[in-house]
Coordinates of C-alpha atoms in Angstrom, one line a residue:
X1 CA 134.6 105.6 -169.2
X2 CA 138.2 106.0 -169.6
X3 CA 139.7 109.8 -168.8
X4 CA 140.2 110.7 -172.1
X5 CA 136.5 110.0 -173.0
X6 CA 134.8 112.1 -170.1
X7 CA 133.1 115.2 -170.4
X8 CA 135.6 117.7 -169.5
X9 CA 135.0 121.4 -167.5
X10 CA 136.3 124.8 -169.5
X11 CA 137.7 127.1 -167.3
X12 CA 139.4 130.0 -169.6
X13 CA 140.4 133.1 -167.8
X14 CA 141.7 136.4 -169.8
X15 CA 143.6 139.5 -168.2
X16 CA 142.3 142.5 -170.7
X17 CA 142.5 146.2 -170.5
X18 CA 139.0 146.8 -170.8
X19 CA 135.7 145.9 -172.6
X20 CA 135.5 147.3 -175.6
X21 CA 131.9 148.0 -176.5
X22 CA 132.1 145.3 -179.6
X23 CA 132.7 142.9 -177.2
X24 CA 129.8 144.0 -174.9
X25 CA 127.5 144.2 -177.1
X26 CA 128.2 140.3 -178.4
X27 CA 128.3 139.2 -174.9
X28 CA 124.7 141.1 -173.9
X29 CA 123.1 140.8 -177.4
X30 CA 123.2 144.0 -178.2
X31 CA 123.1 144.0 -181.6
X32 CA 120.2 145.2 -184.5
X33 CA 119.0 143.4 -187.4
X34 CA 122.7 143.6 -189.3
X35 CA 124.5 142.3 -186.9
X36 CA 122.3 139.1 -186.2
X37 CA 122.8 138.9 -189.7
X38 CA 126.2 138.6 -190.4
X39 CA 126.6 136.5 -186.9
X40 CA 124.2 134.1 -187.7
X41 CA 126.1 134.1 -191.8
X42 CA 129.1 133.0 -189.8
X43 CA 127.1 129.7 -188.5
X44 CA 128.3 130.4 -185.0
X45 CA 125.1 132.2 -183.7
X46 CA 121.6 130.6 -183.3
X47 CA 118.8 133.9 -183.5
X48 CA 116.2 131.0 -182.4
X49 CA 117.2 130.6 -179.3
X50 CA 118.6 134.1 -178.4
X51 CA 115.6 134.3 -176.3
X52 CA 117.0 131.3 -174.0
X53 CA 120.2 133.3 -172.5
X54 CA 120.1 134.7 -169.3
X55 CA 122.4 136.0 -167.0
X56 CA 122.6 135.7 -162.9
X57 CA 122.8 139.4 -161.0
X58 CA 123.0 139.2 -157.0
X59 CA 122.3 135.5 -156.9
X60 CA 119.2 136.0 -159.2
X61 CA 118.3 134.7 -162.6
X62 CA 116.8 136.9 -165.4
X63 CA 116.8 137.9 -168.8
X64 CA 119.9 139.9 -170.0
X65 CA 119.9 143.4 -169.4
X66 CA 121.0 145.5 -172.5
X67 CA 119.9 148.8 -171.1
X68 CA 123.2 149.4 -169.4
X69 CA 126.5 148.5 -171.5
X70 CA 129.5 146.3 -169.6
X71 CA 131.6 149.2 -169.5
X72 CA 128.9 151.6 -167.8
X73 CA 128.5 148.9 -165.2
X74 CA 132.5 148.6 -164.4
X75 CA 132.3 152.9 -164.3
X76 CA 129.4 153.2 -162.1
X77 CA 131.4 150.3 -159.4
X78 CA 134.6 152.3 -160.1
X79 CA 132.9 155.7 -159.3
X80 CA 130.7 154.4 -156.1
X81 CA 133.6 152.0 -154.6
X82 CA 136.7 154.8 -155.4
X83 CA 138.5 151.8 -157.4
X84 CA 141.7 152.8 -158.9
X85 CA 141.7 151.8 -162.4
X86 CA 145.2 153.0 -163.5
X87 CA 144.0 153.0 -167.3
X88 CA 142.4 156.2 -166.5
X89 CA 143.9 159.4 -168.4
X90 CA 145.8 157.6 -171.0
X91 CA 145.9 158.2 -174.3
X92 CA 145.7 154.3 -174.6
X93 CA 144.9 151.6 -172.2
X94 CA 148.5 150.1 -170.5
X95 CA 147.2 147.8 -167.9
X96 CA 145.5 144.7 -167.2
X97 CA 142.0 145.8 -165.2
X98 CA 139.3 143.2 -166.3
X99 CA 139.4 139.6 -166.0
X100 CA 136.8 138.0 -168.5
X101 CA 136.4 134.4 -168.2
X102 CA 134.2 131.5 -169.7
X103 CA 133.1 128.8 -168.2
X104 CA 131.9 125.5 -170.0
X105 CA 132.7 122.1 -170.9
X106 CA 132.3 119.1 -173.5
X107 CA 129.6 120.1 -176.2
X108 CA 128.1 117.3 -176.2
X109 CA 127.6 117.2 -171.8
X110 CA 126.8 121.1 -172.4
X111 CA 123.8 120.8 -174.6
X112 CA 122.9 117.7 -172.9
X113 CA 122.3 119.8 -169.2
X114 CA 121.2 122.8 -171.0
X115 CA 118.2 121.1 -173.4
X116 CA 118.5 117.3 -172.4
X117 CA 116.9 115.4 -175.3
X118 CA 115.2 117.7 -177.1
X119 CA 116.2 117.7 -180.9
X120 CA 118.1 120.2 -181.8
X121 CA 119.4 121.6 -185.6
X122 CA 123.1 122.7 -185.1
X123 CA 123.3 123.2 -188.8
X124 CA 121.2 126.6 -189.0
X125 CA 117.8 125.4 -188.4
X126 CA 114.9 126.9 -186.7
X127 CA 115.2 126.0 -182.9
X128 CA 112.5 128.5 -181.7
X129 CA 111.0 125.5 -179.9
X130 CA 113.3 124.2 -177.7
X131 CA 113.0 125.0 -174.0
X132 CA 115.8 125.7 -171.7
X133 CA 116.2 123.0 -168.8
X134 CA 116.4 123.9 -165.3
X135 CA 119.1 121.9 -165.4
X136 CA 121.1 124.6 -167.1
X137 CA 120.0 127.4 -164.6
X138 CA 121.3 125.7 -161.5
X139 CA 124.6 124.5 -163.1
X140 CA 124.9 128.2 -164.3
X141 CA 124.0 129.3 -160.4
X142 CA 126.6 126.8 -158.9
X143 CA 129.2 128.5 -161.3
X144 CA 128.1 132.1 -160.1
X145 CA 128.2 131.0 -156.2
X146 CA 131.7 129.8 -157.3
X147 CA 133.0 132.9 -158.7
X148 CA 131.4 135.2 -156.1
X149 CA 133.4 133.3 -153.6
X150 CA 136.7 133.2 -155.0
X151 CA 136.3 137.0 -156.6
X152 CA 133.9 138.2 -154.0
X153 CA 130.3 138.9 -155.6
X154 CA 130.4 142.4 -155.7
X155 CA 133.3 142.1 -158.2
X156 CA 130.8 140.1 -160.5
X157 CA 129.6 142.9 -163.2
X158 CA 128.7 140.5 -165.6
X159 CA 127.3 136.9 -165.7
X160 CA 125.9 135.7 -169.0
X161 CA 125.3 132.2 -169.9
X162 CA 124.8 131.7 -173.8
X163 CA 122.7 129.3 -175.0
X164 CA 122.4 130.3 -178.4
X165 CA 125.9 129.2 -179.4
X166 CA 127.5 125.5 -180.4
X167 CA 128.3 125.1 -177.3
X168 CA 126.5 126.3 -174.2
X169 CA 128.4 128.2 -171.9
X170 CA 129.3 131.6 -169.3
X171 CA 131.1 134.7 -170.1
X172 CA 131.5 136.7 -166.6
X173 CA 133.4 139.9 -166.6
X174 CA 135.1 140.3 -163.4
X175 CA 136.8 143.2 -161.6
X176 CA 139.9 142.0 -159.8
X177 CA 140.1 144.0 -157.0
X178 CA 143.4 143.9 -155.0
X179 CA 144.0 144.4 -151.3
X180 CA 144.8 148.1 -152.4
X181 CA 141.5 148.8 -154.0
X182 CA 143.2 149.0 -157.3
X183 CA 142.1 146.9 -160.2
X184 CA 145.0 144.9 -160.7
X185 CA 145.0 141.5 -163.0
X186 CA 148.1 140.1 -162.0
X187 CA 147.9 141.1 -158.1
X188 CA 144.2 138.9 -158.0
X189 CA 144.9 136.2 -160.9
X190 CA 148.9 135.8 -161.3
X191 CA 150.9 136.3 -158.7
X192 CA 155.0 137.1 -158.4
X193 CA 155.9 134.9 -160.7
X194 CA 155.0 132.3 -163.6
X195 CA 154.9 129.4 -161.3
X196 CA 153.0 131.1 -158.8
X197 CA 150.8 131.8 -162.3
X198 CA 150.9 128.3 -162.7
X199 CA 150.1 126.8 -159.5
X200 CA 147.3 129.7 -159.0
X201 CA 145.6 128.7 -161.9
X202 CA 146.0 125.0 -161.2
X203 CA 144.8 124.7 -157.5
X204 CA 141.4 127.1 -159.5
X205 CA 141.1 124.2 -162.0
X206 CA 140.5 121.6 -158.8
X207 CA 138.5 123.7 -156.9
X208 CA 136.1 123.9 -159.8
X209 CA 135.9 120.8 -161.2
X210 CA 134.7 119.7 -157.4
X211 CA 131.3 122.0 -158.1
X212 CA 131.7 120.5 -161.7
X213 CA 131.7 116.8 -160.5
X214 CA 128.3 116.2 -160.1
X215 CA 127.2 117.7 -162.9
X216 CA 129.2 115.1 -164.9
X217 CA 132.2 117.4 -165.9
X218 CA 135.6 116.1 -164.8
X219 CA 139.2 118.2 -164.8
X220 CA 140.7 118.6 -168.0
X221 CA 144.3 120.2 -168.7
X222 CA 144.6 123.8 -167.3
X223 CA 144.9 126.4 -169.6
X224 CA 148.4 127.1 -168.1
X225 CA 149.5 123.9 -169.6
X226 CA 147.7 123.2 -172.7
X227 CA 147.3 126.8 -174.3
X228 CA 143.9 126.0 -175.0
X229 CA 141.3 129.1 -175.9
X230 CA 137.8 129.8 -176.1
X231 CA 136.9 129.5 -179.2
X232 CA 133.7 128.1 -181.1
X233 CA 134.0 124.7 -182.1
X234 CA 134.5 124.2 -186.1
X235 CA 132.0 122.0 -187.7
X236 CA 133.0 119.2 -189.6
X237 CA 130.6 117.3 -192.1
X238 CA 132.4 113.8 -191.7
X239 CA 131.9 111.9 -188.8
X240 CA 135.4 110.0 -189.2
X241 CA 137.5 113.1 -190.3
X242 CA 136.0 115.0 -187.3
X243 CA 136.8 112.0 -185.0
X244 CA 140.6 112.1 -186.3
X245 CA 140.7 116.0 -186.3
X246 CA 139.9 116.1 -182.8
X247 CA 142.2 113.3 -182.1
X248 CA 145.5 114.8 -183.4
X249 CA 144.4 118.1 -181.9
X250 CA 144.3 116.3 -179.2
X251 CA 147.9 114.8 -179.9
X252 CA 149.4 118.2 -180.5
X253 CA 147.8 119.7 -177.3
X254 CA 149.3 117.0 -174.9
X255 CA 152.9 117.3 -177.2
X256 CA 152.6 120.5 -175.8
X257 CA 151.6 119.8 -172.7
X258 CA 154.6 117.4 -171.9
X259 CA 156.7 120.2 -173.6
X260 CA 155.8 122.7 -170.8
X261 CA 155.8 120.4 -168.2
X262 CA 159.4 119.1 -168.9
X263 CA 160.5 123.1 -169.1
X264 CA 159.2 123.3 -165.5
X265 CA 160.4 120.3 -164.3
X266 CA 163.7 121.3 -165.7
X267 CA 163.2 125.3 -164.1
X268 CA 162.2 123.4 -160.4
X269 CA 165.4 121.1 -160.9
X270 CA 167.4 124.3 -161.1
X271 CA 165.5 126.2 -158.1
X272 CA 166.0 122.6 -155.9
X273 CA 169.7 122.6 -156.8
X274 CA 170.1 126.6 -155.9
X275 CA 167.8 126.0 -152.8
X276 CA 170.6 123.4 -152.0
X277 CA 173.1 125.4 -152.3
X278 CA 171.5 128.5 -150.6
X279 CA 171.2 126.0 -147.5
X280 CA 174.5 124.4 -147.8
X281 CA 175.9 127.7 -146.9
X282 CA 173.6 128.6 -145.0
X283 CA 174.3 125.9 -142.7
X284 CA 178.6 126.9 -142.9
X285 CA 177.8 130.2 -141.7
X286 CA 176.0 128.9 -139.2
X287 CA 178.7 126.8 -137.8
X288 CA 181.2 129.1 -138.1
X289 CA 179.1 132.0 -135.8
X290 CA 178.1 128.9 -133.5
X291 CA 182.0 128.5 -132.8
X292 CA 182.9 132.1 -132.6
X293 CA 179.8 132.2 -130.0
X294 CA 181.0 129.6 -128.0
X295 CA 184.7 131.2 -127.9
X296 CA 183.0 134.4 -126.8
X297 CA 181.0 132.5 -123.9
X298 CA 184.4 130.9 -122.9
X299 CA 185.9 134.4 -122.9
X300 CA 183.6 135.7 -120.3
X301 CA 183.7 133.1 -118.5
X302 CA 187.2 133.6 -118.3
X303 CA 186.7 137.4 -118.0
X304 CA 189.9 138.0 -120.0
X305 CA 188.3 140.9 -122.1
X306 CA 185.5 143.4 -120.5
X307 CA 182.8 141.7 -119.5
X308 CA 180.2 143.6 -121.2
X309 CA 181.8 144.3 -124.0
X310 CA 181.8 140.3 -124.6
X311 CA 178.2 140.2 -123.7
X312 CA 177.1 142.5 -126.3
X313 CA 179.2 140.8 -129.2
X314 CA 177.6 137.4 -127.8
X315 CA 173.9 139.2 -128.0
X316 CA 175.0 140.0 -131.9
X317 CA 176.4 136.3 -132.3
X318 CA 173.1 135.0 -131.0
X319 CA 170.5 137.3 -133.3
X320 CA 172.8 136.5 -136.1
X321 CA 172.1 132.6 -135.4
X322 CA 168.6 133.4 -134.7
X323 CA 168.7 135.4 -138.1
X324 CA 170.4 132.0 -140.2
X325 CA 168.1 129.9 -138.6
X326 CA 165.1 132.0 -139.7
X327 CA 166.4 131.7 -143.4
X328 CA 167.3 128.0 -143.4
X329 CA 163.7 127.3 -141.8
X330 CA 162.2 129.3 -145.1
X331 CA 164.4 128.1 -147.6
X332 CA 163.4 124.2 -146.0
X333 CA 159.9 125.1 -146.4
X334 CA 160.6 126.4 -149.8
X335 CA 162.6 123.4 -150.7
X336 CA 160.1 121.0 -149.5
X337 CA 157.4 123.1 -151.5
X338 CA 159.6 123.1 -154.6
X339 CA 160.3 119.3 -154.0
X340 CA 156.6 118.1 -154.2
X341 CA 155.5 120.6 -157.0
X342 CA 158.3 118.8 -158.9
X343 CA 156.7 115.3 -157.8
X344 CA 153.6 116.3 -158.9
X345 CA 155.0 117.5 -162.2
X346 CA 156.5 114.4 -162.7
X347 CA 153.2 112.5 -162.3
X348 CA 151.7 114.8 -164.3
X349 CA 153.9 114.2 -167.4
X350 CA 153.4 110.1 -166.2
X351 CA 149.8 110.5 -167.0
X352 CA 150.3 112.8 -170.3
X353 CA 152.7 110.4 -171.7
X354 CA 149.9 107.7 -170.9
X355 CA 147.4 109.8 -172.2
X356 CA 149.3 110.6 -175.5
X357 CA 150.1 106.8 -176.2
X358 CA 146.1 106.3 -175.6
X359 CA 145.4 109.2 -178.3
X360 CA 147.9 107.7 -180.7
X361 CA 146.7 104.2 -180.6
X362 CA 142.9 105.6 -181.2
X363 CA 144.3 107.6 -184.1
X364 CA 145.8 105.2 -185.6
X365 CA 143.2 102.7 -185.1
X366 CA 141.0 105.5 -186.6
X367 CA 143.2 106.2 -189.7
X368 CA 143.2 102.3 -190.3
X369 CA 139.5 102.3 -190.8
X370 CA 139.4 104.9 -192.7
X371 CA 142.1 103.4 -195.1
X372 CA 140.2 99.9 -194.6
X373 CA 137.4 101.7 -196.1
X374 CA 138.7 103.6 -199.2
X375 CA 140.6 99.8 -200.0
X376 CA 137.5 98.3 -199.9
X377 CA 135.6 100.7 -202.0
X378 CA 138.3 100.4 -204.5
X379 CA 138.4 97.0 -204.6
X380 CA 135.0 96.8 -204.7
X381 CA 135.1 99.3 -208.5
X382 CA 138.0 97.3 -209.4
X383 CA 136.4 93.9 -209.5
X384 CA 133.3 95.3 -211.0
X385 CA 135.1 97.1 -213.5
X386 CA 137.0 94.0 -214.1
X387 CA 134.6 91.7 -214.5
X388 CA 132.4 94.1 -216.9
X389 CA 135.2 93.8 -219.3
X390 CA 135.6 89.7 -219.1
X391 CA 132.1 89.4 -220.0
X392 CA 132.6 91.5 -222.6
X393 CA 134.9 88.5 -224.0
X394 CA 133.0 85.1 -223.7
X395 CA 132.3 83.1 -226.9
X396 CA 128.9 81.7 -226.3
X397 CA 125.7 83.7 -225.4
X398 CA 124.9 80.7 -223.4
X399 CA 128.2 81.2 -221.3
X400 CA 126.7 85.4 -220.9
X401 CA 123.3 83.9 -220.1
X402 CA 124.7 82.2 -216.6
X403 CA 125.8 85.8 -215.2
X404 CA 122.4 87.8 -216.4
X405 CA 120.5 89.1 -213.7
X406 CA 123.2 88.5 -211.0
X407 CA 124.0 91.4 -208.8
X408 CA 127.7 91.1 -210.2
X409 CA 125.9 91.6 -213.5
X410 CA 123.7 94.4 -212.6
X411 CA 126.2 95.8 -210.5
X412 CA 128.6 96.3 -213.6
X413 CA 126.1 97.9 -215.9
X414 CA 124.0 100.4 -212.7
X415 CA 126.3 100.0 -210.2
X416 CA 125.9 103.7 -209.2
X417 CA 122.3 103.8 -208.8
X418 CA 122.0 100.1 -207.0
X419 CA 124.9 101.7 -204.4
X420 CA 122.7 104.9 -203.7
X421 CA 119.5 103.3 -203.5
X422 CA 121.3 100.8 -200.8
X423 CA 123.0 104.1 -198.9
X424 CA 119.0 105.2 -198.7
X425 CA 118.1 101.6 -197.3
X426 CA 120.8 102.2 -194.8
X427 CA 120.2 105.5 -193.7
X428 CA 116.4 103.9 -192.6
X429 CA 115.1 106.8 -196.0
X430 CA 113.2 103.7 -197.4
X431 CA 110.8 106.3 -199.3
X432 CA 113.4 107.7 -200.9
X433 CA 115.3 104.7 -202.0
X434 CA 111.7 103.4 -203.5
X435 CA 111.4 106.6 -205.0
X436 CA 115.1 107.1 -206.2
X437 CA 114.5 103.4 -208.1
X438 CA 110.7 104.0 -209.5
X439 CA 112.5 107.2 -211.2
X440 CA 115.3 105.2 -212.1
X441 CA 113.4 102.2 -214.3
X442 CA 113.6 100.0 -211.0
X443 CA 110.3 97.9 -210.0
X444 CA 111.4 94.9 -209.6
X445 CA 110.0 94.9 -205.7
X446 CA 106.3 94.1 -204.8
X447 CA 104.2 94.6 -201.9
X448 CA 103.3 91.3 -201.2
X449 CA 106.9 90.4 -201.4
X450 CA 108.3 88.7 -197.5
X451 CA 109.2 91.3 -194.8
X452 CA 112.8 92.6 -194.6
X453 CA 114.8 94.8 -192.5
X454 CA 117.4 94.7 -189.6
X455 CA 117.7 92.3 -187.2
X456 CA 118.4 93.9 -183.7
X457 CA 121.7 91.1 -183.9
X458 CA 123.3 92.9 -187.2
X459 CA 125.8 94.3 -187.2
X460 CA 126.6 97.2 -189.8
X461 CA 128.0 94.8 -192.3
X462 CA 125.5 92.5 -192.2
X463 CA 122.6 95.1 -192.2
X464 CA 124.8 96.9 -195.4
X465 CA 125.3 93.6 -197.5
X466 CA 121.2 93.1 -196.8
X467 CA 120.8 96.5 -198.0
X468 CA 122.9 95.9 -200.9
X469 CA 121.1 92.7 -201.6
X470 CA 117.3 94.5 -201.2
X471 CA 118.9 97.6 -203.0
X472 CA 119.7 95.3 -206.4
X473 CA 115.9 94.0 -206.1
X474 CA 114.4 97.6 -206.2
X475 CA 116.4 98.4 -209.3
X476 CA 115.4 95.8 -211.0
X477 CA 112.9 96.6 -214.2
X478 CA 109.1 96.2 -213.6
X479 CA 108.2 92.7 -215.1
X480 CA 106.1 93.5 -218.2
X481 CA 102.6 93.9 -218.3
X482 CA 102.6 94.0 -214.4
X483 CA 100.5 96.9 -212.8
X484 CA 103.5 98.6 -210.6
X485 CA 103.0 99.0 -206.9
X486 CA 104.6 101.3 -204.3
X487 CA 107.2 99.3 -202.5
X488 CA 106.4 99.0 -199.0
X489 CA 109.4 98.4 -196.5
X490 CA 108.5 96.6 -194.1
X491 CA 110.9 96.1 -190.6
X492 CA 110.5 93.1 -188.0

């Protein structure tokens, strides 16, 4: 499986001033008849299996508990643990306290760990059946071990995992705690700077995706780079058009992604080059105070100047050196730090441009098909259409007599119902395509008639022209006088 095509992990992580009680009632399930309701009118919410969420609290699994709201939980920590929360007497929320963050992956790899192959109706049917896996409650546990370590479980005030959505997944409401005791986003999730943001938030995305490995979700683009939200995934009612969606969403993101990782390649060019120059003078300085030094040594060797005098401006010579060479040692380090962060940016935007080219050639190979398909289906009416008018024009009934009862025939006076009966075929709904052409004046197929169906060797072309073929059988009128009998399909 090539990168592009495996499963990948979700890590989004969110800096808010709060939790507003709309958002902890959606996250717990808090809501009454209404609001199931319109969230289940929205198609993103499946009531049926509401009753398979759970959440994890002190390394335990168990239902969700809706007695006691999110934000009562992060007041009763604040109050027992003295936390500052600096949002606290004002008039409206400032900072950055709360740190809510999903964790997921690839739909598909999601709802095959949370419900393996039980069928399932994404499409607003009743799946009060299904059964949550245990497979689902120990990927859900290695997830919550994760964040306790890197937040410190006691920071953990909420750990849901949703199972009622598109997508399975975990919302955890975390308090970052800094080394102050204040709730601070940007102290615990950030950093100084946007590149410590950046690398932060890259060296989390590794870490997890080794606790995601064996559970078949590989690293994807960090949210740093790509933008990329949690959101619920639209549903889209054509396989192909949802293939090529995805596809130049996919294009876009990585467009992005190379567009943000040339800005920082560009941003650590300029910090190498004023690291450079930082170390270039750095090292003058340094030369210059190592010569006055050694003058000074020479002077007391001589002893033409009071001795101590010269002793105490060679002590400041030599802390000044030992000062210089502190700073050139840091801005080294800093230098070789800034130099591999920019190779690894550069490989980076190797692979995205790789990647992209890899997306584009699928697109395009996708669009062609798609095109392939609607010249095809037009061909297909135009020759029809053409050759119901030339028949139309032959002199001699005997001449009209060689084309009667040919599918081309039939084709140009029902070819409608003769393609939907052979869509039925196709789709394996053989009692509705016998159906569809009893209703439709067909018969002309009878039980005793030889066995049909797919060979496991056809291909979709082959199995579509036999369906066409069985297709303009069935719509044939009953013979006269003959006692009509259900068609019976009948596969090798």
């Amino acid at each position: 499986m090539s990168e592009i095509n495996k499963p990948k992990q979700v890590l989004d992580i969110r800096g808010d001033k709060g939790v507003p009680g709309g958002m902890s009632d959606e996250i717990q399930r808090r809501w009454g008849e209404k609001a199931w309701a319109k969230a289940a009118h929205n198609g993103n919410y499946d009531r049926s299996r509401a009753h398979l969420n759970f959440e994890i609290v002190k390394d335990k699994i168990q239902p969700i508990d809706t007695k006691r709201s999110i934000p009562k939980r992060i007041a009763q920590e604040v109050k027992e643990r003295d936390l500052i929360d600096r949002n606290i007497g004002l008039k409206e929320p400032k900072y950055r306290t709360i740190a809510n963050i999903i964790f997921g992956g690839s739909r598909e790899r999601m709802l095959e760990i949370a419900f393996g192959k039980q069928s399932i109706d994404l499409d607003g049917g009743d799946n009060s059946k299904l059964q949550r896996r245990s497979e689902i409650e120990r990927w859900a546990m290695d997830m919550y071990r994760f964040a306790c370590k890197e937040w410190g479980e006691q920071n953990v005030v909420s750990f849901v995992c949703h199972l009622d959505e598109l997508n399975p997944h975990i919302h955890a409401t975390i308090l970052p705690v800094d080394h102050r005791n204040h709730l601070h986003f940007k102290n615990v999730f950030a950093g100084e700077n946007k590149f410590d943001f950046k690398d932060n938030t890259t060296a989390l995305h590794d870490r997890l995706a080794e606790v995601n490995r064996p559970w078949g979700l590989y690293r994807g683009d960090p949210k740093a780079l790509t933008g990329a939200k949690h959101r619920t995934t639209e549903k889209y009612r054509q396989d192909k058009l949802r293939e090529n969606q995805e596809l130049e969403q996919q294009i876009e993101d990585n467009r992005l992604t190379l567009g943000d990782l040339n800005n920082q390649i560009s941003q650590k060019q300029k910090a190498l080059k004023g690291l450079d120059t930082m170390l270039t003078n750095l090292r003058k300085q340094k030369t210059t105070i190592q010569d006055e030094l050694d003058k000074l040594k020479q002077q007391a060797v001589d002893a033409t100047i009071d001795r101590d005098e010269l002793l105490k401006q060679i002590e400041e010579k030599e802390q000044s050196l030992a000062d210089i060479d502190a700073k050139i040692t840091d801005k080294e380090a800093k230098q070789a730090t800034a130099q591999e962060t920019l190779n690894s940016l550069l490989t980076e935007i190797g692979k995205n441009k790789e990647t992209l080219s890899e997306l584009r050639d699928q697109t395009a190979q996708t669009r062609a098909e798609r095109i392939q398909t609607q010249i095809m289906k037009a061909g297909f009416e135009s020759v029809v259409a053409s050759f119901g008018k030339l028949v139309t024009h032959l002199s001699s009934e005997e001449d009209k007599e060689l084309f009667d009862g040919t599918m081309l025939s039939d084709l140009t006076k029902n070819g409608s119902k003769i393609v939907t009966c052979a869509g039925l075929l196709f789709a394996g709904m053989v009692d509705k395509a016998t159906d569809f052409a009893h209703s439709n004046g067909g018969g002309g197929c009878s039980s005793d008639q030889s066995p049909w169906g797919r060979d496991p060797k056809d291909d979709d072309r082959i199995w579509a022209l036999k369906c066409l073929h069985q297709a303009h059988k069935m719509m044939k009128p009953a013979a006269p006088k003959r006692v009509e009998t259900a068609f019976r399909f009948r596969r090798r």
